[in-house]
PDB file of C-alpha atoms in Angstrom:
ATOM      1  CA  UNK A   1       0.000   0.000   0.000  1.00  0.00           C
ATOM      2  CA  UNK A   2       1.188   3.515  -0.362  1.00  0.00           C
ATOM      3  CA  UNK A   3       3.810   4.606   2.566  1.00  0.00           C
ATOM      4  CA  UNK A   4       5.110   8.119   3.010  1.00  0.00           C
ATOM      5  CA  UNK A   5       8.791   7.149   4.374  1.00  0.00           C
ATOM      6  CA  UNK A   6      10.283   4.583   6.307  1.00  0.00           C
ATOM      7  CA  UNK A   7      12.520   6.375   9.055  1.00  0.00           C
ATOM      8  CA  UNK A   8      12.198   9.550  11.439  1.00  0.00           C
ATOM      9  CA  UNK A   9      14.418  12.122  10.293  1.00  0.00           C
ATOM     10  CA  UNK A  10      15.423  15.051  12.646  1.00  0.00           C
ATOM     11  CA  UNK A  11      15.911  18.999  12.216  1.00  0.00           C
ATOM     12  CA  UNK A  12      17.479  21.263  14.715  1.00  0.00           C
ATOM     13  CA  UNK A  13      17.299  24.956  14.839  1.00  0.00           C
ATOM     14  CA  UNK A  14      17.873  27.629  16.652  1.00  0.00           C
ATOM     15  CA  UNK A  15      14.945  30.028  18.257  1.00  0.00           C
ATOM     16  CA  UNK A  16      14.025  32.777  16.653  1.00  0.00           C
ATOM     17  CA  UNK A  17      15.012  31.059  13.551  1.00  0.00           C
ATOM     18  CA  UNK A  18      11.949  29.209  10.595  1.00  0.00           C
ATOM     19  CA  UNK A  19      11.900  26.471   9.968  1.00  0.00           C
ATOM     20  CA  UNK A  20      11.618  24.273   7.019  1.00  0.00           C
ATOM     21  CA  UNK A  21       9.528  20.650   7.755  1.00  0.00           C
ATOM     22  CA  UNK A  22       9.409  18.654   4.314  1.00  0.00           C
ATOM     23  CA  UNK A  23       7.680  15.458   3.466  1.00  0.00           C
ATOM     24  CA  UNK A  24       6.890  13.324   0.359  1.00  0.00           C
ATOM     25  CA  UNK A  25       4.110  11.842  -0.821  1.00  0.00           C
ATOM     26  CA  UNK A  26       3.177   8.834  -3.069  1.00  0.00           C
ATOM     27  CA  UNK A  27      -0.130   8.566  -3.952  1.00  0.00           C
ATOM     28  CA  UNK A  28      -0.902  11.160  -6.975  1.00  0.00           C
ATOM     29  CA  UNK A  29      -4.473  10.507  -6.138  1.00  0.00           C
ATOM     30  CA  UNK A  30      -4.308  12.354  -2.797  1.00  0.00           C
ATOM     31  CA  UNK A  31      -6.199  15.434  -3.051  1.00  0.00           C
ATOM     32  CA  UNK A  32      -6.101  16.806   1.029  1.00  0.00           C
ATOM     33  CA  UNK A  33      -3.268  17.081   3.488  1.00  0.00           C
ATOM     34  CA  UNK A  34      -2.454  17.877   6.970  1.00  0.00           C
ATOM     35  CA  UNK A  35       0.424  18.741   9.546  1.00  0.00           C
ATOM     36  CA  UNK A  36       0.150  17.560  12.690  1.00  0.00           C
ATOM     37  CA  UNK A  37       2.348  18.322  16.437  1.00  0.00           C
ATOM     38  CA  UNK A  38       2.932  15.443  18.289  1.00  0.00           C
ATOM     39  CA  UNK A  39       4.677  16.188  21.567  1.00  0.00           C
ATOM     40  CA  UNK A  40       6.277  13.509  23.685  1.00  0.00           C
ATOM     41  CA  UNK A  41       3.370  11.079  25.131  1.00  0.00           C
ATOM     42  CA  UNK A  42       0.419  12.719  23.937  1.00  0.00           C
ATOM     43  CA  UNK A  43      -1.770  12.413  20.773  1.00  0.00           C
ATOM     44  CA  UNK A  44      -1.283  14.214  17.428  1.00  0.00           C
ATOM     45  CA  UNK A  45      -2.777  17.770  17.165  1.00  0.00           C
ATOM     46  CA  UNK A  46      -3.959  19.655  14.269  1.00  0.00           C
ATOM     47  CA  UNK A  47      -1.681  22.166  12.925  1.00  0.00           C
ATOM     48  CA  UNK A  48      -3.105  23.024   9.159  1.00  0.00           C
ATOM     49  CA  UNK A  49      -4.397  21.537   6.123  1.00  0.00           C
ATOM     50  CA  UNK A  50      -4.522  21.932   2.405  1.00  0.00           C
ATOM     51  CA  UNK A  51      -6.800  20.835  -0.284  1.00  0.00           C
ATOM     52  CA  UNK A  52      -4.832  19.951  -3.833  1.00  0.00           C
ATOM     53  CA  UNK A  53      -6.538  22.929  -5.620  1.00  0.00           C
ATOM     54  CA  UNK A  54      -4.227  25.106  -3.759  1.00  0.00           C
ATOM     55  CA  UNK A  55      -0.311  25.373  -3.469  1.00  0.00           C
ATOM     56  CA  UNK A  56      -0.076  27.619  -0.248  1.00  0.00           C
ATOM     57  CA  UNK A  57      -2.215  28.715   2.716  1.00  0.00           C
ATOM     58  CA  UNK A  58      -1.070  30.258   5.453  1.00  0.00           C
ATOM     59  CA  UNK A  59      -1.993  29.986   9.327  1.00  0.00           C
ATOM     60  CA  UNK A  60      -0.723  31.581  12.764  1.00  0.00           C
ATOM     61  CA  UNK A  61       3.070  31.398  12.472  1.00  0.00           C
ATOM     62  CA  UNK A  62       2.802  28.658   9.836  1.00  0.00           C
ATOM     63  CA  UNK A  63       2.626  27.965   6.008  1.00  0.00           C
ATOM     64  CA  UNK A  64       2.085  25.042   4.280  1.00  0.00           C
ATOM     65  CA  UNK A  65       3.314  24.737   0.143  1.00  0.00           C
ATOM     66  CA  UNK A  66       1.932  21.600  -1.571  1.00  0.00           C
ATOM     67  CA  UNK A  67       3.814  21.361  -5.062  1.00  0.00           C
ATOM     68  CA  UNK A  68       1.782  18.502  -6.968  1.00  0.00           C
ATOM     69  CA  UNK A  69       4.270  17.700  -8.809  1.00  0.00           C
ATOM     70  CA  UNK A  70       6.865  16.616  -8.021  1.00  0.00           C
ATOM     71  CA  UNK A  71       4.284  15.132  -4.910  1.00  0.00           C
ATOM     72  CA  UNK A  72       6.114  17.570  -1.952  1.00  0.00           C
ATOM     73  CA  UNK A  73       4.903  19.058   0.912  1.00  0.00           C
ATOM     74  CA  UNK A  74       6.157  21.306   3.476  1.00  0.00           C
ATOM     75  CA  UNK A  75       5.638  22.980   6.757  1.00  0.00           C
ATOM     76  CA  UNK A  76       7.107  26.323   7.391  1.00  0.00           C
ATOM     77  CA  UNK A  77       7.626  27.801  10.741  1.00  0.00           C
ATOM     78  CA  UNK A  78       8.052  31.211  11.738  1.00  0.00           C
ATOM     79  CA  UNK A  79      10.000  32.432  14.102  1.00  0.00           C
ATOM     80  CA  UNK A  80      10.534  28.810  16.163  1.00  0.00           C
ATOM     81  CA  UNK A  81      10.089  28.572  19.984  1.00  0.00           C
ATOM     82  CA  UNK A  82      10.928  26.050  22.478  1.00  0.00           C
ATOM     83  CA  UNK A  83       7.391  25.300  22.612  1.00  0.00           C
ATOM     84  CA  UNK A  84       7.185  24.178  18.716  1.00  0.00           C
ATOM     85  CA  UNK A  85       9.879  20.922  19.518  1.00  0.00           C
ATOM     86  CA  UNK A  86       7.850  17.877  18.538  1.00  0.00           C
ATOM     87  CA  UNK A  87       7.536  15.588  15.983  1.00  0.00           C
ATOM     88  CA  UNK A  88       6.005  16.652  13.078  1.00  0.00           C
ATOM     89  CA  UNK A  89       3.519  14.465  10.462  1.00  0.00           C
ATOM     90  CA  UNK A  90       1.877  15.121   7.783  1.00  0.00           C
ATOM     91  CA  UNK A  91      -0.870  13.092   6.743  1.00  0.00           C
ATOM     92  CA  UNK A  92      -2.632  12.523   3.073  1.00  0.00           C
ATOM     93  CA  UNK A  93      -6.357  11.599   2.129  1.00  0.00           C
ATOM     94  CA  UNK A  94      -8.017  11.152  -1.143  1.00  0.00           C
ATOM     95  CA  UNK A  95     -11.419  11.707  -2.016  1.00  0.00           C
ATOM     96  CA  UNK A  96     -12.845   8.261  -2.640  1.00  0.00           C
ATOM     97  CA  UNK A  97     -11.639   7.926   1.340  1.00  0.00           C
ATOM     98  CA  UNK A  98     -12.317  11.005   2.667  1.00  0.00           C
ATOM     99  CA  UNK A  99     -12.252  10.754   6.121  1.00  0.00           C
ATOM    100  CA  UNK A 100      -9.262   8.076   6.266  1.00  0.00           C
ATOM    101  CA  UNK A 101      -6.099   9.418   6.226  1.00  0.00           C
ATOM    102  CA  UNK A 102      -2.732   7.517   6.108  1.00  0.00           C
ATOM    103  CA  UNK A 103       0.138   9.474   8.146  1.00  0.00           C
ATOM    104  CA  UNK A 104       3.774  10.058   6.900  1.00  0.00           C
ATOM    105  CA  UNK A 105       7.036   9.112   9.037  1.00  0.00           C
ATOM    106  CA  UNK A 106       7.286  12.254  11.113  1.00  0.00           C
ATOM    107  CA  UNK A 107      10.507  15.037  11.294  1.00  0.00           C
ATOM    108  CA  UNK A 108      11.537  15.582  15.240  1.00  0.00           C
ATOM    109  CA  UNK A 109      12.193  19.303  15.741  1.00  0.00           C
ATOM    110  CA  UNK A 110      14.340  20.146  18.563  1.00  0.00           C
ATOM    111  CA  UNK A 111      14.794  23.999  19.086  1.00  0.00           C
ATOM    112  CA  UNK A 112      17.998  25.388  20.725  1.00  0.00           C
ATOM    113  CA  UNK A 113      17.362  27.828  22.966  1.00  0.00           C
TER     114      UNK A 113
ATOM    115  CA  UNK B   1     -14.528  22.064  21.104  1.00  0.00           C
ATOM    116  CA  UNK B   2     -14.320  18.772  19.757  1.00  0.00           C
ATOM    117  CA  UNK B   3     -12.330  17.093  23.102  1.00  0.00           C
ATOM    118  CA  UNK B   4     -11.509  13.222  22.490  1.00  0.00           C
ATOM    119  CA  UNK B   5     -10.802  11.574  25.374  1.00  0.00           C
ATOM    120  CA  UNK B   6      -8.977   8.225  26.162  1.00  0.00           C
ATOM    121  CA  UNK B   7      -9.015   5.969  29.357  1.00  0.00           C
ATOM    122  CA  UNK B   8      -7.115   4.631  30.929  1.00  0.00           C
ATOM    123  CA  UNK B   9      -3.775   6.992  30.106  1.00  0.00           C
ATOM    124  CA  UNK B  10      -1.657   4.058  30.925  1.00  0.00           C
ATOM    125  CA  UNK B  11      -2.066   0.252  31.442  1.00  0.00           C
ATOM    126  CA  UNK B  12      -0.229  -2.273  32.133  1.00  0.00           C
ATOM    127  CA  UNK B  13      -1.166  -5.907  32.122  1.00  0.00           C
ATOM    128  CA  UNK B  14       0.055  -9.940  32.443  1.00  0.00           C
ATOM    129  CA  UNK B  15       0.674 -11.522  29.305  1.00  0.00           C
ATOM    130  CA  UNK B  16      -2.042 -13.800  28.271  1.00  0.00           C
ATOM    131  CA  UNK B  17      -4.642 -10.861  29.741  1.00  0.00           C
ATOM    132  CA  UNK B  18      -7.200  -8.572  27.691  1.00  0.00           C
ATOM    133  CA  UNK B  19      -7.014  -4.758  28.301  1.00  0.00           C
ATOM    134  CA  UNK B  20      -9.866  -2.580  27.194  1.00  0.00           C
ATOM    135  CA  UNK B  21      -9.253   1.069  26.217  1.00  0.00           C
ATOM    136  CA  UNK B  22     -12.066   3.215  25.948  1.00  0.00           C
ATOM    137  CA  UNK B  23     -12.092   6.802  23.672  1.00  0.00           C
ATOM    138  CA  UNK B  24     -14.715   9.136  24.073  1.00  0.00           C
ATOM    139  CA  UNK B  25     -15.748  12.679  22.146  1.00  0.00           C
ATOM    140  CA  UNK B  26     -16.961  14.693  25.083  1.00  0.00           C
ATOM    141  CA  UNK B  27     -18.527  17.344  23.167  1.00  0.00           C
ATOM    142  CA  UNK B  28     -19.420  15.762  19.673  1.00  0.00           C
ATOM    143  CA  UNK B  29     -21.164  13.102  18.213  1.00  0.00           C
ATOM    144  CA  UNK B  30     -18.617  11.358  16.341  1.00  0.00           C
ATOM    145  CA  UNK B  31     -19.611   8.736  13.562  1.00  0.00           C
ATOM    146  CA  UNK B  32     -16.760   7.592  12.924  1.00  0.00           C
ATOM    147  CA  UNK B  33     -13.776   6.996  15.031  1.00  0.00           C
ATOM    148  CA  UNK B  34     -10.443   5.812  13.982  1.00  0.00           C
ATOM    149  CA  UNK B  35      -7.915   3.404  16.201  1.00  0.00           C
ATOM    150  CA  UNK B  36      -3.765   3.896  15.498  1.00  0.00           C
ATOM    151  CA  UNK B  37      -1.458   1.791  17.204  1.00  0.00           C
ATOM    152  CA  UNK B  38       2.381   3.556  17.361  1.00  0.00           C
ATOM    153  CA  UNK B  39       5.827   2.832  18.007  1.00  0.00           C
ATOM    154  CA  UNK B  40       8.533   4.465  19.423  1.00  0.00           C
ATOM    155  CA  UNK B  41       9.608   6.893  17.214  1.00  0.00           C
ATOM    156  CA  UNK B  42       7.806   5.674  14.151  1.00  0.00           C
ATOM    157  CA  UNK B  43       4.719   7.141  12.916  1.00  0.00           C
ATOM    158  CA  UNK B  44       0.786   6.483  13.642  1.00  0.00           C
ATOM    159  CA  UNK B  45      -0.348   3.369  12.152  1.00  0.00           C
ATOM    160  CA  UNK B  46      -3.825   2.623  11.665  1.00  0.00           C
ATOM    161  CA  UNK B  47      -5.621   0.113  12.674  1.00  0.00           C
ATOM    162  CA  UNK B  48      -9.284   0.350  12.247  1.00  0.00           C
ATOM    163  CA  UNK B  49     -11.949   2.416  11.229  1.00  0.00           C
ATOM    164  CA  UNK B  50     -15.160   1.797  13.047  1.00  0.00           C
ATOM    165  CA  UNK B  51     -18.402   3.418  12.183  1.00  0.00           C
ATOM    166  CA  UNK B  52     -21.153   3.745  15.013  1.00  0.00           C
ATOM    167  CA  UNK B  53     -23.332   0.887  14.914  1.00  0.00           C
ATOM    168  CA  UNK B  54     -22.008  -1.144  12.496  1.00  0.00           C
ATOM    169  CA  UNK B  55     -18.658  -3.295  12.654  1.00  0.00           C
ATOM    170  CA  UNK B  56     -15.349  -1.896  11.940  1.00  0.00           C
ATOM    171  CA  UNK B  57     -12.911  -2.106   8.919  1.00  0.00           C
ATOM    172  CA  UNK B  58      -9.484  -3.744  10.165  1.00  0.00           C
ATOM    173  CA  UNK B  59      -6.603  -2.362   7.690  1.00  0.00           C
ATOM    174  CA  UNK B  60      -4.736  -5.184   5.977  1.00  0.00           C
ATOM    175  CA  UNK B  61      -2.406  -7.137   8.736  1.00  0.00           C
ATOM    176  CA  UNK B  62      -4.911  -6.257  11.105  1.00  0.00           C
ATOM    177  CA  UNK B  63      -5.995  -9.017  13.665  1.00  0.00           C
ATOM    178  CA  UNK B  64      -9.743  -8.197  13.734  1.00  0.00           C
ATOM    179  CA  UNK B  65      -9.793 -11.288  16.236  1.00  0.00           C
ATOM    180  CA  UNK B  66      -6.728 -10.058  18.445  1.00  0.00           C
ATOM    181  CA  UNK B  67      -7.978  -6.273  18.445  1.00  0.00           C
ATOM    182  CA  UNK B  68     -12.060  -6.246  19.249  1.00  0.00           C
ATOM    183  CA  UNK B  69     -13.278  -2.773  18.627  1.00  0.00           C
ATOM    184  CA  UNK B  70     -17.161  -1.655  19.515  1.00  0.00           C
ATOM    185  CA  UNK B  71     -19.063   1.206  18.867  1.00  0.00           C
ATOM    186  CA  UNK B  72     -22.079   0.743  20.145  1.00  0.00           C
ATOM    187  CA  UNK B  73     -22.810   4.678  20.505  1.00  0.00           C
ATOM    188  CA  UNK B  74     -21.643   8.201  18.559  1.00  0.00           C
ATOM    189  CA  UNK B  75     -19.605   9.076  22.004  1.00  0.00           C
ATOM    190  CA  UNK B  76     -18.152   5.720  22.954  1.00  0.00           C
ATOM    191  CA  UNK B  77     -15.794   3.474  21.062  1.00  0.00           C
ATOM    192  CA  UNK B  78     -13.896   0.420  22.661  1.00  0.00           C
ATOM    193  CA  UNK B  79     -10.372  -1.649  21.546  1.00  0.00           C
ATOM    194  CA  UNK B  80     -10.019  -4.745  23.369  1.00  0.00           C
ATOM    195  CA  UNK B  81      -6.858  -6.418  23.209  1.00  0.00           C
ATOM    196  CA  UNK B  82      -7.649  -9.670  23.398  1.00  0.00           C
ATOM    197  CA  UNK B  83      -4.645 -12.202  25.336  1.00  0.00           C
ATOM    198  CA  UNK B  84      -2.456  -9.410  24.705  1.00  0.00           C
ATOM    199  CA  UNK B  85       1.732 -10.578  24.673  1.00  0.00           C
ATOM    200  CA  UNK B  86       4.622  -8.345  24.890  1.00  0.00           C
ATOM    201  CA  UNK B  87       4.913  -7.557  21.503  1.00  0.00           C
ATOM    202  CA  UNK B  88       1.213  -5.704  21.798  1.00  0.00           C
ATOM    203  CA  UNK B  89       3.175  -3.040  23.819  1.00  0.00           C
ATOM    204  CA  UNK B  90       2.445  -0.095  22.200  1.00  0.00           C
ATOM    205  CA  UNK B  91       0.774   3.457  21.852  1.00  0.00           C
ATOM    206  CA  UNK B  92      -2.772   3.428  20.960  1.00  0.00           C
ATOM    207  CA  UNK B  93      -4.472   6.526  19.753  1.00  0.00           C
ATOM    208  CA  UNK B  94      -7.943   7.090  18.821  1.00  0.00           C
ATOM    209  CA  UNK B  95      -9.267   9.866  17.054  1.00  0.00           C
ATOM    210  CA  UNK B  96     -13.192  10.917  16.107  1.00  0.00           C
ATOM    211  CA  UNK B  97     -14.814  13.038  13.202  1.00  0.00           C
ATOM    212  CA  UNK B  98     -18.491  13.782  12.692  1.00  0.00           C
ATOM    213  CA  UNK B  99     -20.273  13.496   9.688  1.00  0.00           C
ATOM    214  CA  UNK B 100     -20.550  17.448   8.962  1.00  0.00           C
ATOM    215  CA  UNK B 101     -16.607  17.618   9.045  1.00  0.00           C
ATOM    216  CA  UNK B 102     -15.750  14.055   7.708  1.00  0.00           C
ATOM    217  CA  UNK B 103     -12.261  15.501   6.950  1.00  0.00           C
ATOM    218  CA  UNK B 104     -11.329  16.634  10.187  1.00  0.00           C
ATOM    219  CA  UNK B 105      -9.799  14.031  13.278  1.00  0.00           C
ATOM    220  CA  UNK B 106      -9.794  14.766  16.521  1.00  0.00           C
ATOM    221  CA  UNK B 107      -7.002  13.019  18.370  1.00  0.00           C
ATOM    222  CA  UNK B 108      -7.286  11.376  21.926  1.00  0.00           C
ATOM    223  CA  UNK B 109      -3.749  11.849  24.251  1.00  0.00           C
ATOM    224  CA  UNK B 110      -3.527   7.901  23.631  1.00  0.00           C
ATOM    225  CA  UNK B 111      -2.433   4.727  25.737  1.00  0.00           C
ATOM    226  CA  UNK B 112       0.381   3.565  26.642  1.00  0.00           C
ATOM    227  CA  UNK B 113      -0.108  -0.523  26.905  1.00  0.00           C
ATOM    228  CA  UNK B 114       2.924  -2.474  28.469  1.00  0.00           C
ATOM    229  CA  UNK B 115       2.365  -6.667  28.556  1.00  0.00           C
ATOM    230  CA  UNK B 116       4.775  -7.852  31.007  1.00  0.00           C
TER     231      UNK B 116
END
């Protein structure tokens, strides 16, 4: 079945500076993604989403660029905190499954004070 | 809005025993609620999707007999671990969605099984 990676991979940066949270899709057919935090022991929350007739939208301190083709999405951060270290997923659906949603392998963000 | 609760937070159980974990959506009704089961740092894998009322859809690898899930009403949904062994040690999250929003999960804070 379709996967989004395999491994967690890690980013480190400093406060005050964005950050830059990728991930890679592979199912063309998904038409609606999301970000979500996950912080140590708890359950994933709800960061922003995207439908696949857009390329950017923009939240609180956060962007998200979908670029269908090459099947790439990212998570931008402004102006990182301590607060924002997690792990990061993002998270594909496709119509004909709407409400299903299959979860990618997750970046951990650590930020240096 | 739109709270998801789990209980218990943590459990920890005899190998050869069967742990229930509940998940409930405080303030919604949620038709549908979803069960993930997750690793140490690996991502959320799910399990099942169970709609209220009716019986749930295991994803492929899925022991529908090993993992019983019930949702017999649009606040309550249940995952029993049936004779659970050390390798069922896990996270398990839940998460809920209502049929006006079918897009949008709401996450429990999860449990954290340990089979001794």
């Amino acid at each position: 079945g379709e996967s989004v990676g395999l491994h967690l991979p890690t980013l480190s940066v400093q406060e005050g500076d964005n950050s830059i949270i990728n991930c890679a899709y592979s199912n063309s057919a998904s038409d609606y993604f999301i970000w979500y935090k996950q912080e140590s022991g708890k359950g994933p929350q709800f960061i922003i989403d995207i439908r696949s007739n857009m390329d950017k939208r923009q939240g609180q301190r956060v962007t998200v660029l979908l670029n269908k083709t090459v099947k790439h999405l990212s998570l931008q951060i402004a102006a990182t905190q301590p607060g924002d270290s997690a792990v990061y997923f993002c998270a594909e659906g496709t119509k004909t499954s709407y409400d299903k949603v299959i979860f990618g392998p997750g970046t951990s963000l650590s930020v240096i004070p | 809005g739109a709270v998801v609760s789990q209980h218990p937070s943590r459990v920890i159980c005899k190998s050869g025993t069967s742990v229930k974990i509940e998940c409930r959506s405080l303030d919604f009704q949620a038709t549908t609620m979803f069960w993930y089961r997750q690793f140490p740092k690996q991502s959320l894998m799910l399990m099942a999707t169970s709609n209220e009322g009716s019986k749930a859809t295991y994803e492929q690898g899925v022991e529908k007999d090993k993992f019983l899930i019930n949702h017999a009403s649009l606040t309550l949904s249940t995952l029993t671990v049936t004779s659970a062994h050390p390798e069922d040690s896990s996270f398990y999250i839940c998460s809920a969605s209502w049929r006006g929003k079918a897009d949008t999960q709401y996450f429990g804070p999860g449990t954290r099984l340990t089979v001794l």
